[in-house]
CSV table of C-alpha atoms in Angstrom, one decimal:
chain,number,residue,atom,x,y,z
A,24,MET,CA,0.0,0.0,0.0
A,25,GLU,CA,1.3,3.4,-1.0
A,26,ILE,CA,0.8,6.1,1.7
A,27,VAL,CA,1.2,9.8,1.2
A,28,ILE,CA,0.8,12.6,3.7
A,29,ILE,CA,0.1,16.1,2.4
A,30,THR,CA,0.8,18.8,4.9
A,31,GLY,CA,2.0,22.4,5.0
A,32,LEU,CA,0.9,26.0,5.4
A,33,SER,CA,-2.8,27.0,5.2
A,34,GLY,CA,-3.6,28.3,1.8
A,35,ALA,CA,-0.5,26.7,0.2
A,36,GLY,CA,-2.6,24.3,-2.0
A,37,LYS,CA,-3.4,21.2,0.0
A,38,SER,CA,-7.0,21.1,-1.4
A,39,GLN,CA,-5.8,21.3,-4.9
A,40,ALA,CA,-3.2,18.6,-4.2
A,41,VAL,CA,-5.9,16.3,-2.9
A,42,LYS,CA,-7.9,16.7,-6.1
A,43,GLY,CA,-4.8,15.9,-8.2
A,44,LEU,CA,-4.1,12.8,-6.1
A,45,GLU,CA,-7.7,11.6,-6.4
A,46,ASP,CA,-7.3,11.8,-10.2
A,47,GLN,CA,-4.2,9.6,-9.8
A,48,GLY,CA,-6.3,7.0,-8.0
A,49,TYR,CA,-5.5,7.8,-4.4
A,50,TYR,CA,-8.1,7.4,-1.7
A,51,CYS,CA,-7.9,10.7,0.1
A,52,ILE,CA,-8.8,11.5,3.7
A,53,ASP,CA,-8.8,15.1,4.9
A,54,ASN,CA,-7.6,16.0,8.5
A,55,MET,CA,-7.5,12.6,10.1
A,56,PRO,CA,-5.6,12.9,13.5
A,57,LEU,CA,-2.3,11.0,13.2
A,58,GLY,CA,-3.2,9.0,16.3
A,59,MET,CA,-6.0,7.4,14.4
A,60,MET,CA,-4.1,6.7,11.2
A,61,LYS,CA,-2.5,3.4,12.3
A,62,ASN,CA,-5.9,1.9,13.3
A,63,PHE,CA,-7.4,3.1,10.0
A,64,LEU,CA,-4.6,1.5,7.9
A,65,GLU,CA,-4.9,-1.8,9.9
A,66,LEU,CA,-8.6,-1.9,9.2
A,67,ALA,CA,-8.1,-1.0,5.5
A,68,LEU,CA,-5.6,-3.8,5.1
A,69,LYS,CA,-8.1,-6.4,6.4
A,70,LYS,CA,-10.5,-5.5,3.6
A,71,GLU,CA,-10.4,-7.6,0.5
A,72,THR,CA,-10.8,-4.5,-1.6
A,73,SER,CA,-8.5,-2.2,0.4
A,74,PRO,CA,-7.2,0.8,-1.6
A,75,GLU,CA,-3.7,0.4,-3.1
A,76,LYS,CA,-2.9,4.1,-2.6
A,77,ILE,CA,-4.0,6.4,0.3
A,78,ALA,CA,-3.3,10.1,0.9
A,79,PHE,CA,-3.9,11.9,4.2
A,80,VAL,CA,-4.1,15.6,4.7
A,81,VAL,CA,-2.5,16.8,7.9
A,82,ASP,CA,-2.3,20.4,9.0
A,83,VAL,CA,-2.5,22.8,11.9
A,84,ARG,CA,-6.2,21.8,12.5
A,85,GLY,CA,-4.9,18.4,13.6
A,86,ALA,CA,-2.9,20.0,16.3
A,87,LYS,CA,-6.1,20.2,18.4
A,88,PHE,CA,-5.9,16.4,18.6
A,89,GLU,CA,-2.2,15.8,18.6
A,90,ILE,CA,0.4,16.7,21.2
A,91,ASN,CA,2.9,17.4,18.4
A,92,ILE,CA,2.4,16.8,14.6
A,93,SER,CA,6.0,16.0,14.0
A,94,GLU,CA,6.1,13.6,16.9
A,95,GLY,CA,3.0,11.9,15.6
A,96,ILE,CA,4.7,11.3,12.2
A,97,ARG,CA,7.8,9.9,14.0
A,98,THR,CA,5.6,7.6,15.9
A,99,LEU,CA,4.1,6.3,12.7
A,100,GLN,CA,7.5,5.7,11.3
A,101,SER,CA,8.7,3.9,14.4
A,102,GLU,CA,5.7,1.5,14.0
A,103,GLY,CA,6.7,0.6,10.5
A,104,ILE,CA,4.5,3.0,8.6
A,105,SER,CA,6.6,5.0,6.2
A,106,PRO,CA,4.5,7.5,4.2
A,107,LYS,CA,5.9,9.9,1.7
A,108,ILE,CA,5.5,13.3,3.2
A,109,ILE,CA,4.9,16.3,0.9
A,110,PHE,CA,5.1,19.8,2.5
A,111,LEU,CA,3.4,22.7,0.7
A,112,GLU,CA,4.4,26.3,1.4
A,113,ALA,CA,4.4,29.7,-0.1
A,114,SER,CA,5.6,33.2,0.7
A,115,SER,CA,3.6,34.9,3.5
A,116,GLU,CA,2.6,37.7,1.2
A,117,ILE,CA,1.1,35.3,-1.3
A,118,LEU,CA,-0.8,33.4,1.4
A,119,VAL,CA,-2.3,36.5,2.8
A,120,ARG,CA,-3.4,37.5,-0.7
A,121,ARG,CA,-4.9,34.1,-1.4
A,122,PHE,CA,-7.0,34.2,1.8
A,123,SER,CA,-8.1,37.7,1.0
A,124,GLU,CA,-9.2,36.8,-2.6
A,125,SER,CA,-11.0,33.6,-1.5
A,126,ARG,CA,-12.6,35.4,1.5
A,127,ARG,CA,-11.7,32.4,3.7
A,128,VAL,CA,-10.6,32.6,7.3
A,129,HIS,CA,-7.5,31.1,8.7
A,130,PRO,CA,-8.2,27.7,10.4
A,131,VAL,CA,-6.3,28.7,13.6
A,132,THR,CA,-7.2,32.3,14.1
A,133,GLY,CA,-10.7,32.2,12.6
A,134,ASN,CA,-10.1,35.5,10.9
A,135,SER,CA,-8.5,36.8,7.7
A,136,PRO,CA,-4.8,36.1,8.5
A,137,THR,CA,-2.0,38.7,8.8
A,138,ILE,CA,1.6,38.2,7.9
A,139,SER,CA,2.2,37.6,11.6
A,140,ASP,CA,-0.4,34.8,11.7
A,141,ILE,CA,1.3,33.1,8.7
A,142,GLU,CA,4.7,33.4,10.2
A,143,ASN,CA,3.5,31.9,13.5
A,144,GLU,CA,2.0,28.9,11.6
A,145,ARG,CA,5.3,28.6,9.7
A,146,LYS,CA,7.1,28.3,13.1
A,147,ILE,CA,4.6,25.7,14.4
A,148,LEU,CA,5.2,23.5,11.3
A,149,ARG,CA,8.9,24.0,10.9
A,150,GLU,CA,9.8,20.7,12.4
A,151,VAL,CA,7.2,19.0,10.2
A,152,ARG,CA,8.8,20.6,7.2
A,153,ASP,CA,12.2,19.2,8.2
A,154,LEU,CA,10.6,15.6,8.2
A,155,ALA,CA,9.2,16.0,4.7
A,156,ASP,CA,10.5,14.0,1.7
A,157,PHE,CA,9.5,16.8,-0.6
A,158,VAL,CA,9.0,20.5,-0.1
A,159,ILE,CA,7.1,22.4,-2.8
A,160,ASP,CA,6.9,26.2,-2.9
A,161,THR,CA,3.6,27.0,-4.6
A,162,SER,CA,4.0,30.8,-4.6
A,163,ASN,CA,4.2,31.1,-8.4
A,164,MET,CA,2.4,27.9,-9.4
A,165,LYS,CA,-0.6,28.3,-11.8
A,166,GLY,CA,-3.2,25.9,-13.0
A,167,ASN,CA,-2.3,22.3,-12.8
A,168,SER,CA,1.4,22.9,-12.2
A,169,LEU,CA,1.2,21.7,-8.6
A,170,ASN,CA,-0.5,18.5,-9.6
A,171,ARG,CA,2.1,17.9,-12.3
A,172,GLU,CA,4.9,18.5,-9.8
A,173,ILE,CA,3.5,16.1,-7.2
A,174,ARG,CA,2.9,13.5,-10.0
A,175,ASN,CA,6.6,13.8,-11.1
A,176,LEU,CA,7.8,13.5,-7.5
A,177,LEU,CA,5.7,10.5,-6.6
A,178,SER,CA,6.7,8.7,-9.9
A,179,LYS,CA,10.1,8.4,-8.4
A,180,LYS,CA,8.8,7.3,-5.0
A,181,ASN,CA,10.6,4.0,-5.1
A,182,ASP,CA,14.0,5.5,-5.8
A,183,GLU,CA,15.6,5.9,-2.4
A,184,ASN,CA,18.4,8.0,-3.9
A,185,VAL,CA,16.1,10.8,-5.3
A,186,PHE,CA,17.1,14.3,-4.1
A,187,VAL,CA,15.1,17.3,-5.2
A,188,VAL,CA,17.0,20.5,-6.0
A,189,ASN,CA,14.6,23.5,-5.9
A,190,ILE,CA,16.2,26.5,-7.7
A,191,THR,CA,14.8,30.0,-7.5
A,192,SER,CA,15.9,33.3,-9.0
A,193,PHE,CA,15.0,36.5,-7.2
A,194,GLY,CA,15.7,40.2,-7.0
A,195,TYR,CA,17.2,41.6,-3.8
A,196,LYS,CA,15.0,44.7,-4.1
A,197,HIS,CA,12.0,42.4,-3.7
A,198,GLY,CA,13.4,40.7,-0.6
A,199,LEU,CA,15.1,37.4,0.1
A,200,PRO,CA,13.2,34.1,-0.5
A,201,LEU,CA,12.3,33.2,3.1
A,202,LEU,CA,12.6,29.4,2.5
A,203,SER,CA,16.2,29.3,1.1
A,204,ASP,CA,18.8,26.9,2.3
A,205,VAL,CA,21.5,28.4,0.1
A,206,VAL,CA,21.6,32.0,-1.2
A,207,MET,CA,24.1,33.1,-3.8
A,208,ASP,CA,24.6,36.7,-4.9
A,209,MET,CA,25.0,37.2,-8.6
A,210,ARG,CA,25.6,41.0,-8.5
A,211,PHE,CA,29.3,40.4,-9.1
A,212,ILE,CA,28.5,39.8,-12.7
A,213,PRO,CA,28.3,42.8,-15.1
A,214,ASN,CA,24.6,43.8,-15.4
A,215,PRO,CA,22.9,43.3,-18.8
A,216,TYR,CA,20.3,45.9,-17.7
A,217,TYR,CA,22.9,48.6,-18.7
A,218,VAL,CA,23.2,47.2,-22.3
A,219,LYS,CA,20.6,49.0,-24.3
A,220,THR,CA,19.6,46.0,-26.5
A,221,LEU,CA,19.2,43.7,-23.4
A,222,LYS,CA,17.7,46.1,-20.9
A,223,HIS,CA,14.1,45.0,-21.5
A,224,ALA,CA,14.8,41.3,-22.0
A,225,THR,CA,15.3,38.7,-19.2
A,226,GLY,CA,17.7,35.9,-18.5
A,227,ASN,CA,15.5,33.6,-20.4
A,228,ASN,CA,16.5,35.4,-23.6
A,229,LYS,CA,19.3,33.7,-25.5
A,230,LYS,CA,21.3,37.0,-26.0
A,231,VAL,CA,21.0,37.9,-22.3
A,232,ARG,CA,22.2,34.5,-21.3
A,233,GLN,CA,25.1,34.6,-23.7
A,234,TYR,CA,26.1,38.0,-22.3
A,235,VAL,CA,26.0,36.7,-18.7
A,236,MET,CA,27.9,33.5,-19.5
A,237,LYS,CA,30.7,35.1,-21.6
A,238,PHE,CA,32.4,36.4,-18.4
A,239,SER,CA,35.1,34.1,-17.0
A,240,GLU,CA,33.9,34.9,-13.5
A,241,THR,CA,30.5,33.6,-14.3
A,242,GLN,CA,31.9,30.4,-15.7
A,243,ASP,CA,34.2,29.9,-12.8
A,244,PHE,CA,31.5,30.5,-10.3
A,245,ILE,CA,29.1,28.0,-11.9
A,246,GLU,CA,31.9,25.4,-12.2
A,247,GLU,CA,32.9,25.8,-8.5
A,248,PHE,CA,29.3,26.0,-7.3
A,249,THR,CA,28.1,22.9,-9.0
A,250,LYS,CA,31.2,21.0,-7.7
A,251,MET,CA,30.5,22.2,-4.2
A,252,MET,CA,26.8,21.1,-4.3
A,253,ASN,CA,27.7,17.7,-5.7
A,254,LYS,CA,29.9,17.2,-2.6
A,255,MET,CA,27.3,18.6,-0.3
A,256,ILE,CA,24.2,16.7,-1.5
A,257,PRO,CA,25.5,13.2,-0.4
A,258,CYS,CA,26.1,14.7,3.0
A,259,TYR,CA,22.5,16.1,3.1
A,260,LYS,CA,21.2,12.7,2.2
A,261,ARG,CA,23.3,11.1,4.9
A,262,GLU,CA,21.6,13.3,7.4
A,263,GLY,CA,18.1,12.3,6.1
A,264,LYS,CA,17.5,15.4,4.0
A,265,TYR,CA,16.1,14.9,0.5
A,266,HIS,CA,15.6,18.4,-0.9
A,267,ILE,CA,17.4,21.7,-0.9
A,268,ASN,CA,16.3,25.2,-1.8
A,269,ILE,CA,18.9,27.2,-3.7
A,270,SER,CA,18.3,30.8,-4.5
A,271,PHE,CA,20.3,33.0,-6.9
A,272,GLY,CA,19.8,36.8,-6.5
A,273,CYS,CA,20.6,39.9,-8.5
A,274,THR,CA,19.2,43.4,-8.2
A,275,GLY,CA,15.8,43.0,-9.9
A,276,GLY,CA,15.6,39.3,-10.4
A,277,GLN,CA,15.3,39.5,-14.2
A,278,HIS,CA,18.7,39.2,-15.8
A,279,ARG,CA,21.7,37.7,-14.1
A,280,SER,CA,20.0,35.5,-11.5
A,281,VAL,CA,17.6,34.1,-14.1
A,282,ALA,CA,20.5,33.3,-16.5
A,283,VAL,CA,22.6,31.6,-13.8
A,284,ALA,CA,19.6,29.7,-12.4
A,285,ASN,CA,18.8,28.4,-15.8
A,286,GLU,CA,22.4,27.3,-16.4
A,287,VAL,CA,22.8,25.6,-13.1
A,288,ALA,CA,19.4,23.8,-13.5
A,289,GLU,CA,20.4,22.5,-16.9
A,290,ILE,CA,23.7,21.2,-15.5
A,291,PHE,CA,22.0,19.4,-12.6
A,292,ILE,CA,19.3,17.9,-15.0
A,293,ARG,CA,22.1,16.6,-17.3
A,294,GLN,CA,23.6,15.0,-14.2
A,295,GLY,CA,20.3,13.2,-13.6
A,296,LYS,CA,19.1,15.2,-10.6
A,297,GLN,CA,15.4,16.0,-10.0
A,298,VAL,CA,15.2,19.8,-10.4
A,299,THR,CA,12.4,22.4,-10.0
A,300,LEU,CA,13.0,25.9,-11.3
A,301,ASN,CA,11.1,29.1,-10.3
A,302,HIS,CA,11.9,32.6,-11.5
A,303,ARG,CA,10.1,34.5,-8.6
A,304,ASP,CA,10.5,38.1,-9.7
A,305,ILE,CA,10.9,37.8,-13.5
A,306,LYS,CA,7.7,39.7,-14.1
A,307,LYS,CA,8.0,42.3,-11.4
A,308,LYS,CA,9.0,45.9,-12.1
């Protein structure tokens, strides 16, 4: 039996993820207390027609019934139940906007949430996030992109060596990505913004990318950075971590950081790594 736990911040996309998993044939259960999960699975296994794939949604609402969500997950694991854990998150600003647009209230506060409420929930769930097999930032995901991402991740569920590298480009003037594990500053590279023919293009443009990549310092950085990460990733896996969030920043998040993020992502993909790529600020002014 395949078991998946969907958890994460309120408003990050758990309901959408459940719909996608149902389409993939998972029997989905929303907000079951972890303490009841083992008994449910034991009963399900006794049925002649028990589901082959089950997904549970666990979030801060379950904290009313659990002493500690992360401790509940560890207890399941100690009893031989090893679910794949997917943690969904997004920037606090995006989450506040989603609640405002949907006119929903936060499940903990009962009101329209503030940035402070979101950050408090983030702290509560930090330990749960650390236990996750996969962390997905849904801040800039549109349409079915979340469901596609989950499908891709679960398609490799039997590969114990899978390690997900989440790469983000950003602009310092828009703030640091709060969820980064590694942040690299690309402002040492000459800025295409000051080249008249490149000013209004982005790092996705072939000519901008060629401009950024022609400098020896860019090439040296990428070579050394990818070597460093290839040495670090086995160490992360040894410590039980199976994802890392790498962020590349430049002034506006449209030229240098985008070009370098694309280049590094392509290198890692050629090496056979599972990579997600997000250009957070590419459309901002």
